[in-house]
């Protein structure tokens, strides 16, 4: 890698305030805010709106919405397709 063209890569704490969850990882992101971590060291902290702890896909609360009965309306218009016999 060429010197002087890449951002600093170091430990950063990402904090999901909605879920009261934080994790320490390495990143090029920076912040003026800091937090004292469990190991006693102080790291920059970046607040995020959503993480794996609060995301509906990972928490199992994701819902598939069939707004206005689109599937039923399609089946009424074009008929339900029957399975074709294969060879």
C-alpha atoms as an extended CHARMM CRD file, in Angstrom:
* protein
*
        87  EXT
         1         1  UNK       CA              0.0000000000        0.0000000000        0.0000000000  PROA      1               0.0000000000
         2         2  UNK       CA              1.1550000000        3.5080000000       -0.7160000000  PROA      2               0.0000000000
         3         3  UNK       CA              1.9440000000        5.6090000000        2.3250000000  PROA      3               0.0000000000
         4         4  UNK       CA             -0.1050000000        8.7020000000        3.1360000000  PROA      4               0.0000000000
         5         5  UNK       CA             -3.1840000000        8.0510000000        0.9720000000  PROA      5               0.0000000000
         6         6  UNK       CA             -5.1870000000        5.6950000000        3.1940000000  PROA      6               0.0000000000
         7         7  UNK       CA             -7.2090000000        6.7170000000        6.2480000000  PROA      7               0.0000000000
         8         8  UNK       CA             -6.2220000000        5.4930000000        9.6990000000  PROA      8               0.0000000000
         9         9  UNK       CA             -7.5160000000        2.0000000000       10.4780000000  PROA      9               0.0000000000
        10        10  UNK       CA             -8.0130000000        1.3560000000       14.1660000000  PROA      10              0.0000000000
        11        11  UNK       CA            -10.3370000000        0.2310000000       16.9320000000  PROA      11              0.0000000000
        12        12  UNK       CA            -13.7670000000        1.9100000000       17.0410000000  PROA      12              0.0000000000
        13        13  UNK       CA            -16.8660000000        1.2150000000       19.1330000000  PROA      13              0.0000000000
        14        14  UNK       CA            -20.1690000000        1.1470000000       17.2490000000  PROA      14              0.0000000000
        15        15  UNK       CA            -23.1640000000        1.7950000000       19.4970000000  PROA      15              0.0000000000
        16        16  UNK       CA            -26.8200000000        1.0770000000       18.7420000000  PROA      16              0.0000000000
        17        17  UNK       CA            -28.5790000000        3.3440000000       21.1940000000  PROA      17              0.0000000000
        18        18  UNK       CA            -32.0500000000        1.9880000000       20.4090000000  PROA      18              0.0000000000
        19        19  UNK       CA            -31.0700000000       -1.5310000000       21.4780000000  PROA      19              0.0000000000
        20        20  UNK       CA            -28.5510000000       -0.4850000000       24.1410000000  PROA      20              0.0000000000
        21        21  UNK       CA            -25.8690000000       -2.5450000000       22.3870000000  PROA      21              0.0000000000
        22        22  UNK       CA            -22.2660000000       -1.7270000000       21.5100000000  PROA      22              0.0000000000
        23        23  UNK       CA            -19.4320000000       -3.6620000000       19.9130000000  PROA      23              0.0000000000
        24        24  UNK       CA            -15.7490000000       -3.0240000000       19.3970000000  PROA      24              0.0000000000
        25        25  UNK       CA            -14.2500000000       -3.5670000000       15.9600000000  PROA      25              0.0000000000
        26        26  UNK       CA            -11.7130000000       -1.9960000000       13.6260000000  PROA      26              0.0000000000
        27        27  UNK       CA            -12.7190000000        0.6530000000       11.1120000000  PROA      27              0.0000000000
        28        28  UNK       CA            -11.5760000000        3.7330000000        9.2470000000  PROA      28              0.0000000000
        29        29  UNK       CA            -14.4890000000        5.7440000000       10.6950000000  PROA      29              0.0000000000
        30        30  UNK       CA            -13.6230000000        8.3710000000       13.2680000000  PROA      30              0.0000000000
        31        31  UNK       CA            -15.5280000000       10.3650000000       15.8410000000  PROA      31              0.0000000000
        32        32  UNK       CA            -14.9200000000       13.1700000000       18.2970000000  PROA      32              0.0000000000
        33        33  UNK       CA            -16.9360000000       11.2720000000       20.9150000000  PROA      33              0.0000000000
        34        34  UNK       CA            -15.1660000000        8.6440000000       22.9990000000  PROA      34              0.0000000000
        35        35  UNK       CA            -16.2280000000        5.8540000000       25.3170000000  PROA      35              0.0000000000
        36        36  UNK       CA            -14.4340000000        3.8440000000       27.9630000000  PROA      36              0.0000000000
        37        37  UNK       CA            -14.6690000000        0.2020000000       26.9560000000  PROA      37              0.0000000000
        38        38  UNK       CA            -14.7990000000       -2.9120000000       29.1520000000  PROA      38              0.0000000000
        39        39  UNK       CA            -11.0260000000       -3.3800000000       28.8710000000  PROA      39              0.0000000000
        40        40  UNK       CA            -10.4210000000        0.0420000000       30.4490000000  PROA      40              0.0000000000
        41        41  UNK       CA             -9.2180000000        1.7140000000       27.2330000000  PROA      41              0.0000000000
        42        42  UNK       CA            -10.8970000000        4.7120000000       25.6220000000  PROA      42              0.0000000000
        43        43  UNK       CA            -12.0350000000        4.3780000000       22.0040000000  PROA      43              0.0000000000
        44        44  UNK       CA            -13.8910000000        6.6200000000       19.5520000000  PROA      44              0.0000000000
        45        45  UNK       CA            -17.5990000000        5.8080000000       19.4480000000  PROA      45              0.0000000000
        46        46  UNK       CA            -19.9000000000        5.9630000000       16.4070000000  PROA      46              0.0000000000
        47        47  UNK       CA            -23.6560000000        5.9050000000       17.0160000000  PROA      47              0.0000000000
        48        48  UNK       CA            -25.6740000000        3.8830000000       14.5040000000  PROA      48              0.0000000000
        49        49  UNK       CA            -29.4430000000        3.7970000000       14.0420000000  PROA      49              0.0000000000
        50        50  UNK       CA            -29.7140000000        0.0610000000       13.5270000000  PROA      50              0.0000000000
        51        51  UNK       CA            -27.5470000000       -3.0020000000       14.1210000000  PROA      51              0.0000000000
        52        52  UNK       CA            -27.9200000000       -6.7610000000       14.0720000000  PROA      52              0.0000000000
        53        53  UNK       CA            -29.5390000000       -6.5490000000       17.5250000000  PROA      53              0.0000000000
        54        54  UNK       CA            -32.3270000000       -4.1980000000       16.4320000000  PROA      54              0.0000000000
        55        55  UNK       CA            -32.7480000000       -5.0520000000       12.7270000000  PROA      55              0.0000000000
        56        56  UNK       CA            -36.0790000000       -6.8460000000       12.0130000000  PROA      56              0.0000000000
        57        57  UNK       CA            -34.4260000000       -9.4480000000        9.7710000000  PROA      57              0.0000000000
        58        58  UNK       CA            -32.0330000000      -10.5970000000       12.4970000000  PROA      58              0.0000000000
        59        59  UNK       CA            -34.5310000000      -10.3370000000       15.3550000000  PROA      59              0.0000000000
        60        60  UNK       CA            -37.1490000000      -12.4280000000       13.5520000000  PROA      60              0.0000000000
        61        61  UNK       CA            -39.7760000000       -9.6880000000       13.5750000000  PROA      61              0.0000000000
        62        62  UNK       CA            -39.6290000000       -9.0780000000        9.8180000000  PROA      62              0.0000000000
        63        63  UNK       CA            -43.0060000000       -9.3430000000        8.1350000000  PROA      63              0.0000000000
        64        64  UNK       CA            -43.8660000000       -9.9710000000        4.5340000000  PROA      64              0.0000000000
        65        65  UNK       CA            -46.7370000000       -7.7050000000        3.6010000000  PROA      65              0.0000000000
        66        66  UNK       CA            -49.1030000000       -8.5320000000        0.7710000000  PROA      66              0.0000000000
        67        67  UNK       CA            -50.5220000000       -5.0680000000        0.3490000000  PROA      67              0.0000000000
        68        68  UNK       CA            -53.9820000000       -4.9950000000       -1.1650000000  PROA      68              0.0000000000
        69        69  UNK       CA            -53.9900000000       -8.7440000000       -1.8660000000  PROA      69              0.0000000000
        70        70  UNK       CA            -51.6690000000       -8.5580000000       -4.8770000000  PROA      70              0.0000000000
        71        71  UNK       CA            -51.1580000000      -12.2980000000       -5.0750000000  PROA      71              0.0000000000
        72        72  UNK       CA            -54.8890000000      -13.0070000000       -4.8900000000  PROA      72              0.0000000000
        73        73  UNK       CA            -55.6350000000      -10.3140000000       -7.4560000000  PROA      73              0.0000000000
        74        74  UNK       CA            -53.0190000000      -11.7940000000       -9.8260000000  PROA      74              0.0000000000
        75        75  UNK       CA            -54.4810000000      -15.2900000000       -9.3960000000  PROA      75              0.0000000000
        76        76  UNK       CA            -58.0130000000      -13.9910000000      -10.0730000000  PROA      76              0.0000000000
        77        77  UNK       CA            -56.9100000000      -12.1880000000      -13.2450000000  PROA      77              0.0000000000
        78        78  UNK       CA            -54.7030000000      -14.8190000000      -14.7670000000  PROA      78              0.0000000000
        79        79  UNK       CA            -55.8640000000      -17.9640000000      -12.9990000000  PROA      79              0.0000000000
        80        80  UNK       CA            -53.8640000000      -20.1980000000      -10.7730000000  PROA      80              0.0000000000
        81        81  UNK       CA            -51.1340000000      -22.0110000000      -12.6900000000  PROA      81              0.0000000000
        82        82  UNK       CA            -51.2870000000      -25.7830000000      -12.4780000000  PROA      82              0.0000000000
        83        83  UNK       CA            -48.1410000000      -27.8280000000      -12.1250000000  PROA      83              0.0000000000
        84        84  UNK       CA            -46.9070000000      -29.2480000000      -15.3870000000  PROA      84              0.0000000000
        85        85  UNK       CA            -45.9030000000      -32.8440000000      -15.5620000000  PROA      85              0.0000000000
        86        86  UNK       CA            -42.1630000000      -33.2790000000      -15.9920000000  PROA      86              0.0000000000
        87        87  UNK       CA            -40.2310000000      -35.9510000000      -17.8050000000  PROA      87              0.0000000000
